[in-house]
PDB file of C-alpha atoms in Angstrom:
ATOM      1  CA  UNK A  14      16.870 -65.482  31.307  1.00  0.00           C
ATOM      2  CA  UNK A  15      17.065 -61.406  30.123  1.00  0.00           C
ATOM      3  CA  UNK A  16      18.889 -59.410  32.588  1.00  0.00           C
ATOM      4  CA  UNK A  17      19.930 -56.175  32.117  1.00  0.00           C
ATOM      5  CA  UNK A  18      22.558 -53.875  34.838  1.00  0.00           C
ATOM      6  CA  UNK A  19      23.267 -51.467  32.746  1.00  0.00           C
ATOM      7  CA  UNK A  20      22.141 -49.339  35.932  1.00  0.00           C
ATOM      8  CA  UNK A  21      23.296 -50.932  38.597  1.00  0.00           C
ATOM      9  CA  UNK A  22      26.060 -49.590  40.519  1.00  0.00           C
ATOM     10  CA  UNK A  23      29.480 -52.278  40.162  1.00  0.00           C
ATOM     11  CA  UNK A  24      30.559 -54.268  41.200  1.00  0.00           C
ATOM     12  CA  UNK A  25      27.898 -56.614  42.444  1.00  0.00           C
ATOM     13  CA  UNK A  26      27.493 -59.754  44.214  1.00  0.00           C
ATOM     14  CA  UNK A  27      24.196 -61.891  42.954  1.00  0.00           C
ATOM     15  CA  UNK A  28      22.662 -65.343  44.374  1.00  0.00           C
ATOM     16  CA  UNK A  29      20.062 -67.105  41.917  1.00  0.00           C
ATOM     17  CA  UNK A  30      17.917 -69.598  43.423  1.00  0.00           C
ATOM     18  CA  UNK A  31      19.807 -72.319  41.788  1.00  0.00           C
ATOM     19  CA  UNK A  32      23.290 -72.127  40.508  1.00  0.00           C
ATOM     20  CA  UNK A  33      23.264 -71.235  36.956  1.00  0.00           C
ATOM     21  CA  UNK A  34      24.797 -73.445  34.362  1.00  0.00           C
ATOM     22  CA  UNK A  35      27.837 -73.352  32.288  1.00  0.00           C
ATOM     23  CA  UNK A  36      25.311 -72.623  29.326  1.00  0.00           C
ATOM     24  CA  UNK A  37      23.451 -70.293  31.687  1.00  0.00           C
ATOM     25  CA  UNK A  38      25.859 -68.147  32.573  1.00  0.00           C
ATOM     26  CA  UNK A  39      27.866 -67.897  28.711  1.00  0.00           C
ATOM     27  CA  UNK A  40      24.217 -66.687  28.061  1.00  0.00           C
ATOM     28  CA  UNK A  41      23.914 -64.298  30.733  1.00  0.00           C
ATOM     29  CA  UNK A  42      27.151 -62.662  30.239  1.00  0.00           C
ATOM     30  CA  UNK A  43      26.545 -62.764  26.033  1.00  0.00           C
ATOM     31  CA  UNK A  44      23.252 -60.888  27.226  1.00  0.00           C
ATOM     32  CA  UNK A  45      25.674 -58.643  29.753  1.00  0.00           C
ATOM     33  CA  UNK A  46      27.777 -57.626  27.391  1.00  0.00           C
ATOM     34  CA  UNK A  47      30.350 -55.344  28.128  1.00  0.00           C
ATOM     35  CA  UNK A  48      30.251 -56.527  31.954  1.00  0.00           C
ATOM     36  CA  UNK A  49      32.882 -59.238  33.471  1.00  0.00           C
ATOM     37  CA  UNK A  50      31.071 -61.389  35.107  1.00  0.00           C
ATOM     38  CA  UNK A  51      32.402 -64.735  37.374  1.00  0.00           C
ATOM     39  CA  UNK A  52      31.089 -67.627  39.619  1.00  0.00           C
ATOM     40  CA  UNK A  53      32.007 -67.962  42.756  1.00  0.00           C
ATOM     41  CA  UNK A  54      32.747 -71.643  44.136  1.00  0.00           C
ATOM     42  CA  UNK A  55      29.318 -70.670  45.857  1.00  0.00           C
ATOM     43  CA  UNK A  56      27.405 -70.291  42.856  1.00  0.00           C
ATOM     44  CA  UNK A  57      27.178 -66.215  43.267  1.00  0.00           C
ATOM     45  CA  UNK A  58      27.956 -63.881  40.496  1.00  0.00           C
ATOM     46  CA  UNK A  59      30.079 -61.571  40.808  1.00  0.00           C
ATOM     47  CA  UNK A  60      29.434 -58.904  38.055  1.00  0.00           C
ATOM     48  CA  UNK A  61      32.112 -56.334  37.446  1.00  0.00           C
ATOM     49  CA  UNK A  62      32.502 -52.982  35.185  1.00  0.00           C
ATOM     50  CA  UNK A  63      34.518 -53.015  32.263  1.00  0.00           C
ATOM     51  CA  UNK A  64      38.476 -51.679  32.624  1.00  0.00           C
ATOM     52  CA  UNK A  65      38.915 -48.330  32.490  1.00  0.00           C
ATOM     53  CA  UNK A  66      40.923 -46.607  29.599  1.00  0.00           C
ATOM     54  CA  UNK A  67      44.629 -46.662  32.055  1.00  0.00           C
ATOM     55  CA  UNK A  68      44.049 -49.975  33.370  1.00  0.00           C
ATOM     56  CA  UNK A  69      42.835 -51.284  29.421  1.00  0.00           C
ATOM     57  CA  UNK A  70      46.494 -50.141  28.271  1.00  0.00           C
ATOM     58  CA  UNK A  71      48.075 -52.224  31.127  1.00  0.00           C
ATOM     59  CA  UNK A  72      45.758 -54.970  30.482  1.00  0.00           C
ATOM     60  CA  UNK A  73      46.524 -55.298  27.042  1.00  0.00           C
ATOM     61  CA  UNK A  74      50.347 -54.700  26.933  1.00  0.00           C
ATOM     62  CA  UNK A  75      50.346 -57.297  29.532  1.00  0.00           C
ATOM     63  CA  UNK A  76      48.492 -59.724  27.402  1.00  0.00           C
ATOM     64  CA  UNK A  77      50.133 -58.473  24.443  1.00  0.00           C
ATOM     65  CA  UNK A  78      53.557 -59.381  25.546  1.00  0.00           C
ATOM     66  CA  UNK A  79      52.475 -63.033  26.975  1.00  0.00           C
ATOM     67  CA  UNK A  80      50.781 -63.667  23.552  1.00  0.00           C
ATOM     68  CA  UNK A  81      54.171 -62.597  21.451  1.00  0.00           C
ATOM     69  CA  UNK A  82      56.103 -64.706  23.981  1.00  0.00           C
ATOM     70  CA  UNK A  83      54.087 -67.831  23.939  1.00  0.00           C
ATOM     71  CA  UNK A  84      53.183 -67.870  20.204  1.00  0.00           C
ATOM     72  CA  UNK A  85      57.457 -67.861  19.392  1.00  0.00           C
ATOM     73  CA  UNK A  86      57.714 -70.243  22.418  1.00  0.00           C
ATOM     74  CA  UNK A  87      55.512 -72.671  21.106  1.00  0.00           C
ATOM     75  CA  UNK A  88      54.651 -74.865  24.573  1.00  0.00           C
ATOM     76  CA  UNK A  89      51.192 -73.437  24.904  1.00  0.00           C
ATOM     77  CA  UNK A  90      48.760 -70.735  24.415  1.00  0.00           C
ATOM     78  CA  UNK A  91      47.997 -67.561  26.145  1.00  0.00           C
ATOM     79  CA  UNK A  92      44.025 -66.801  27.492  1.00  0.00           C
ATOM     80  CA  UNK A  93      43.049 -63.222  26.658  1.00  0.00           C
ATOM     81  CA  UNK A  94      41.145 -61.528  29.686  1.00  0.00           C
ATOM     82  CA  UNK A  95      37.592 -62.111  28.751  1.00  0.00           C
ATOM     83  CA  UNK A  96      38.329 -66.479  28.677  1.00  0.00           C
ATOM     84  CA  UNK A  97      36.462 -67.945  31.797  1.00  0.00           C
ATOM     85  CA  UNK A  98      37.286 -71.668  32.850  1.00  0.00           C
ATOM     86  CA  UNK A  99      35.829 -74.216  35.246  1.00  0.00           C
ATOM     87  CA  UNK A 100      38.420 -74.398  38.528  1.00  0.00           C
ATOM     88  CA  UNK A 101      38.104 -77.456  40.830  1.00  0.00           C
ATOM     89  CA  UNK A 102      36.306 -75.063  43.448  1.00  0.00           C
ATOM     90  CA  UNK A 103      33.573 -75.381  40.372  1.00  0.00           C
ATOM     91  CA  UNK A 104      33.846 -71.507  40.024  1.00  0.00           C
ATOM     92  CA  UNK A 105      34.549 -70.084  36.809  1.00  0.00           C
ATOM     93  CA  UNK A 106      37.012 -67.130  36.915  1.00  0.00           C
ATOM     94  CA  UNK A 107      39.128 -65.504  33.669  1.00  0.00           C
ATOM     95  CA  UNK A 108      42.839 -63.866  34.794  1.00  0.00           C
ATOM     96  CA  UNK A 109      43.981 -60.583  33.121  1.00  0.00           C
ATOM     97  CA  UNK A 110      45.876 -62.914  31.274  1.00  0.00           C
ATOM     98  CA  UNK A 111      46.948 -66.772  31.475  1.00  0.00           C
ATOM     99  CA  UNK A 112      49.100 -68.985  29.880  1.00  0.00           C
ATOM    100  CA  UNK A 113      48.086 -72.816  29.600  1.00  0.00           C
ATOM    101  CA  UNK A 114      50.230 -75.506  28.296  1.00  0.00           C
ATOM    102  CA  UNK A 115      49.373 -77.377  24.823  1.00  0.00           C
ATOM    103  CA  UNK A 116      48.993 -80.735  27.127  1.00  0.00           C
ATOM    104  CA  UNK A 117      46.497 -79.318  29.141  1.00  0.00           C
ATOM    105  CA  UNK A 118      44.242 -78.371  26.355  1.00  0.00           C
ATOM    106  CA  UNK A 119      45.127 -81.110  23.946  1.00  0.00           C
ATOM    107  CA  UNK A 120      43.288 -83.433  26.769  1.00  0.00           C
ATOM    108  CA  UNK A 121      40.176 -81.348  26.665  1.00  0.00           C
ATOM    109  CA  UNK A 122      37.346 -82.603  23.929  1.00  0.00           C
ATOM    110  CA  UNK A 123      36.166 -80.080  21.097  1.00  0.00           C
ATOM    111  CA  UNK A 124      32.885 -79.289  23.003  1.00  0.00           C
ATOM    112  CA  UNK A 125      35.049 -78.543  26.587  1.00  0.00           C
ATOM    113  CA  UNK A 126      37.129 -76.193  24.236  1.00  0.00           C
ATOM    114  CA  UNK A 127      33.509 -74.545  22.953  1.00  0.00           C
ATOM    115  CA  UNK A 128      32.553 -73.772  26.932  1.00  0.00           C
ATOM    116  CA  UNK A 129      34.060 -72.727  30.200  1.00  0.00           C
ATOM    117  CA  UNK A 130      37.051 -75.241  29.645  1.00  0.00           C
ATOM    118  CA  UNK A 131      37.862 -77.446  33.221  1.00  0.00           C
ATOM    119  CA  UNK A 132      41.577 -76.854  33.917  1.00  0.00           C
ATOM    120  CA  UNK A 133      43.408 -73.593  35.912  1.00  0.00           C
ATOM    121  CA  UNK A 134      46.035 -72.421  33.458  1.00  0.00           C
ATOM    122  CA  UNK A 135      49.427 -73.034  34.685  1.00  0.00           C
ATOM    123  CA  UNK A 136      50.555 -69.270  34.786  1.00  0.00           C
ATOM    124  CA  UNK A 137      47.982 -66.575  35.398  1.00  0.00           C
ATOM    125  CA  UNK A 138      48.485 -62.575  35.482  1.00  0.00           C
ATOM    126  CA  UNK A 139      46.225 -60.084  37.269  1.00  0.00           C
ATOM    127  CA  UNK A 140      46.678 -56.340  37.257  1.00  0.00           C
ATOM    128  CA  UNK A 141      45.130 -54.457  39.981  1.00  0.00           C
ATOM    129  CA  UNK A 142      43.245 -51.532  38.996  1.00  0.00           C
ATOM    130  CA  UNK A 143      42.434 -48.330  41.342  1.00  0.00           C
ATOM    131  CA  UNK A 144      39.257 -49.158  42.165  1.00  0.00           C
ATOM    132  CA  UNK A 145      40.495 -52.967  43.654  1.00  0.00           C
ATOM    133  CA  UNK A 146      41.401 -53.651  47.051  1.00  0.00           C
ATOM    134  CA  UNK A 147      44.904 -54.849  47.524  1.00  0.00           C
ATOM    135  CA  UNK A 148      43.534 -57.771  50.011  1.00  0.00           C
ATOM    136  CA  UNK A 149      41.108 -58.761  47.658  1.00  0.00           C
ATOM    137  CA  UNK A 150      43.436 -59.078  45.073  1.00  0.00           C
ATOM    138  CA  UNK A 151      45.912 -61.540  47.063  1.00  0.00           C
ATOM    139  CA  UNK A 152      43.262 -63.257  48.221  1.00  0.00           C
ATOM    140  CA  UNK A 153      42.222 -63.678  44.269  1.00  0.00           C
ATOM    141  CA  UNK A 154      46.177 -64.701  44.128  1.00  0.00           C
ATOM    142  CA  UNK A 155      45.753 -67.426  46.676  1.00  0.00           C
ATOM    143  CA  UNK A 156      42.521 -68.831  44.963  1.00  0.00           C
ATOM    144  CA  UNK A 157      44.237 -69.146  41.416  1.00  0.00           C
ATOM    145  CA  UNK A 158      47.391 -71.231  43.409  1.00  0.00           C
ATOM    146  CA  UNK A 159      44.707 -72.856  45.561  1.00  0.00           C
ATOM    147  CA  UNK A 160      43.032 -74.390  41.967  1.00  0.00           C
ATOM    148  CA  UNK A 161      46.274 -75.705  40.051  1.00  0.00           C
ATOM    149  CA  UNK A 162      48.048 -72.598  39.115  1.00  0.00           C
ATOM    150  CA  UNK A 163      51.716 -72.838  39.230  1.00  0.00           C
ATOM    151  CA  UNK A 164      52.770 -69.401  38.875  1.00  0.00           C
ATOM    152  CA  UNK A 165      51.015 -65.983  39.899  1.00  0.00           C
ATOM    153  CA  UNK A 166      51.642 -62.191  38.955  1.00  0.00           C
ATOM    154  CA  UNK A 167      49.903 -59.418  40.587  1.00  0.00           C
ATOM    155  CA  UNK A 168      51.129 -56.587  38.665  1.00  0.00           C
ATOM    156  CA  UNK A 169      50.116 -53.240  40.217  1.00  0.00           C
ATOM    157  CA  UNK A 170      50.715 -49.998  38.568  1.00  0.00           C
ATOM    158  CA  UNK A 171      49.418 -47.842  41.018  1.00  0.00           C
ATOM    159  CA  UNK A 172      52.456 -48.902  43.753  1.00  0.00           C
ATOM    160  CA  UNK A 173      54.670 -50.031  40.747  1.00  0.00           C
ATOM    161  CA  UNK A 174      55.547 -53.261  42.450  1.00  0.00           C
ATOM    162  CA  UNK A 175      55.062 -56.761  40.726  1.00  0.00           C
ATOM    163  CA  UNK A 176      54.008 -59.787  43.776  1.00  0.00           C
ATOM    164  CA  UNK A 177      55.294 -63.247  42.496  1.00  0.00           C
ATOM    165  CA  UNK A 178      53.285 -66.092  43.994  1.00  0.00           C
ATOM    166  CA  UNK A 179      53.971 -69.711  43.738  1.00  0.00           C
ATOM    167  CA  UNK A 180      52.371 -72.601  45.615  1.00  0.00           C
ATOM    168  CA  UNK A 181      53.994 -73.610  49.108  1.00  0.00           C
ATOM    169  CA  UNK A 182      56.432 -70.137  48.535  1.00  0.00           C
ATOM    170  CA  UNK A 183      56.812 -67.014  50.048  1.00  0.00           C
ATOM    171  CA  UNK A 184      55.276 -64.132  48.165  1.00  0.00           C
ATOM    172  CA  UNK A 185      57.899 -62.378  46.421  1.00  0.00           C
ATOM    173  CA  UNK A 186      57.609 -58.483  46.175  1.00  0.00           C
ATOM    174  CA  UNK A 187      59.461 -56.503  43.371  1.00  0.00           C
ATOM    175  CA  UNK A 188      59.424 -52.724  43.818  1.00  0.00           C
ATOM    176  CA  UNK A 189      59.428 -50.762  40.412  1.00  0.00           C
ATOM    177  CA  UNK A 190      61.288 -53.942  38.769  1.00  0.00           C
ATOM    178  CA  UNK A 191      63.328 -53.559  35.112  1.00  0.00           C
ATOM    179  CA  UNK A 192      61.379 -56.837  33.811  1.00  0.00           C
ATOM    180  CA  UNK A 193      59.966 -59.802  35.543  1.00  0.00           C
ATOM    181  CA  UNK A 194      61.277 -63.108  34.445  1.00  0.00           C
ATOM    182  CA  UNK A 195      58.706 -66.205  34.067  1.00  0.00           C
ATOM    183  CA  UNK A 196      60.089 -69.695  35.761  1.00  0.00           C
ATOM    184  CA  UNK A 197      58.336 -72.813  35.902  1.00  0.00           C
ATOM    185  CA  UNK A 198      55.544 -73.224  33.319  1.00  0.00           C
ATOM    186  CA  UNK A 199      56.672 -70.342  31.584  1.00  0.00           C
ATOM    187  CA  UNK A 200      60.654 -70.128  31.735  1.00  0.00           C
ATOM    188  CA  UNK A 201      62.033 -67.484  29.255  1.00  0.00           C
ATOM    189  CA  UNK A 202      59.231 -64.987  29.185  1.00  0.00           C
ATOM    190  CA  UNK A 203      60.961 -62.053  29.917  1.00  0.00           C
ATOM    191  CA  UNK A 204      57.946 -59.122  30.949  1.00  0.00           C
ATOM    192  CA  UNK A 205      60.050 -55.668  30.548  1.00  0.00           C
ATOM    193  CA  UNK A 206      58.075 -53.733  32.785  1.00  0.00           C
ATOM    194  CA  UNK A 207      59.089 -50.032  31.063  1.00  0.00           C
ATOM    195  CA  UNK A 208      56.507 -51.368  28.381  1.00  0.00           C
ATOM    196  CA  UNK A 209      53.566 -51.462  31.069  1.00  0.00           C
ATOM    197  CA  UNK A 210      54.448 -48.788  33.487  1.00  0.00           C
ATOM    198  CA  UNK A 211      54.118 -46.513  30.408  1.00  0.00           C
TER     199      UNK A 211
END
């Protein structure tokens, strides 16, 4: 399959006539490149624009942070933005950033680790950029807790508020927060927040 949309107006929602294939779609996206592009637990694609330049500094301090933090922690590794995996809804969807645990991957085989590897991470961060929808976005919340995740920042710079989001829980809303502190999965990362407001 070639397919190019370099001039198609983004994001976009597209239905193939048969659900493409792990291999299938690491090949469409390879042949996409710069484009973000997901499954749905429908099959659809959902093909996205790159970050713009405000919402690539976020992005990256964000992941930057979680990487420093979970390389001196040592309990697991942190997913940079463009690393899709397989959910249980059999969509495959990559957070802003993620943190998964060294269990969870140890169990996976050398050719899961090659693909679209089949776990949620335990701890996933999105940041909302100007262009997103706030529902959306929660909704995008819900779906990471609704497929294993135990922990859930929405980190919008816009508003300046950070949502918490853990399974069963109340949403917790922090307006123009100091730093966010991890719990569960990832207890003693410490996100100071004057880093990514800027």
């Amino acid at each position: 399959m070639n397919l190019s949309l370099t001039d198609i107006p983004l994001p976009i929602r597209l239905r193939t006539e048969s659900p493409l294939t792990d291999e299938e779609l690491l090949r469409f996206c390879a042949d996409n490149d710069p484009l973000r592009v997901e499954r749905d637990s429908n099959g659809e694609l959902i093909v996205m624009s790159p970050t713009g330049t405000e919402g690539g500094f976020v992005e990256s301090d964000v992941a930057l942070e979680l990487g420093i933090w979970a390389r001196q922690d040592g309990r697991g590794r942190m997913l940079a933005s463009n690393t899709g995996v397989r959910l249980s809804d059999s969509s495959i969807r990559a957070a802003d950033a993620a943190w998964v645990s060294w269990e969870r991957l140890n169990s996976l085989t050398a050719d899961q680790r090659k693909g679209y590897s089949p776990f949620c991470p335990e701890f996933v961060i999105e940041v909302r950029s100007e262009s997103d929808g706030l529902e959306p976005v929660r909704d995008r919340m819900q779906m990471w807790l609704a497929n294993g995740a135990e922990l859930a920042w929405l980190i919008d710079p816009a508003r300046r508020v950070v949502e918490i989001y853990r399974m069963a829980e109340e949403t917790e809303l922090h307006e123009n927060p100091t730093s966010v502190q991890g719990t569960g999965p990832v207890r003693g990362f410490d996100l100071v927040m004057a880093r990514i407001w800027g």
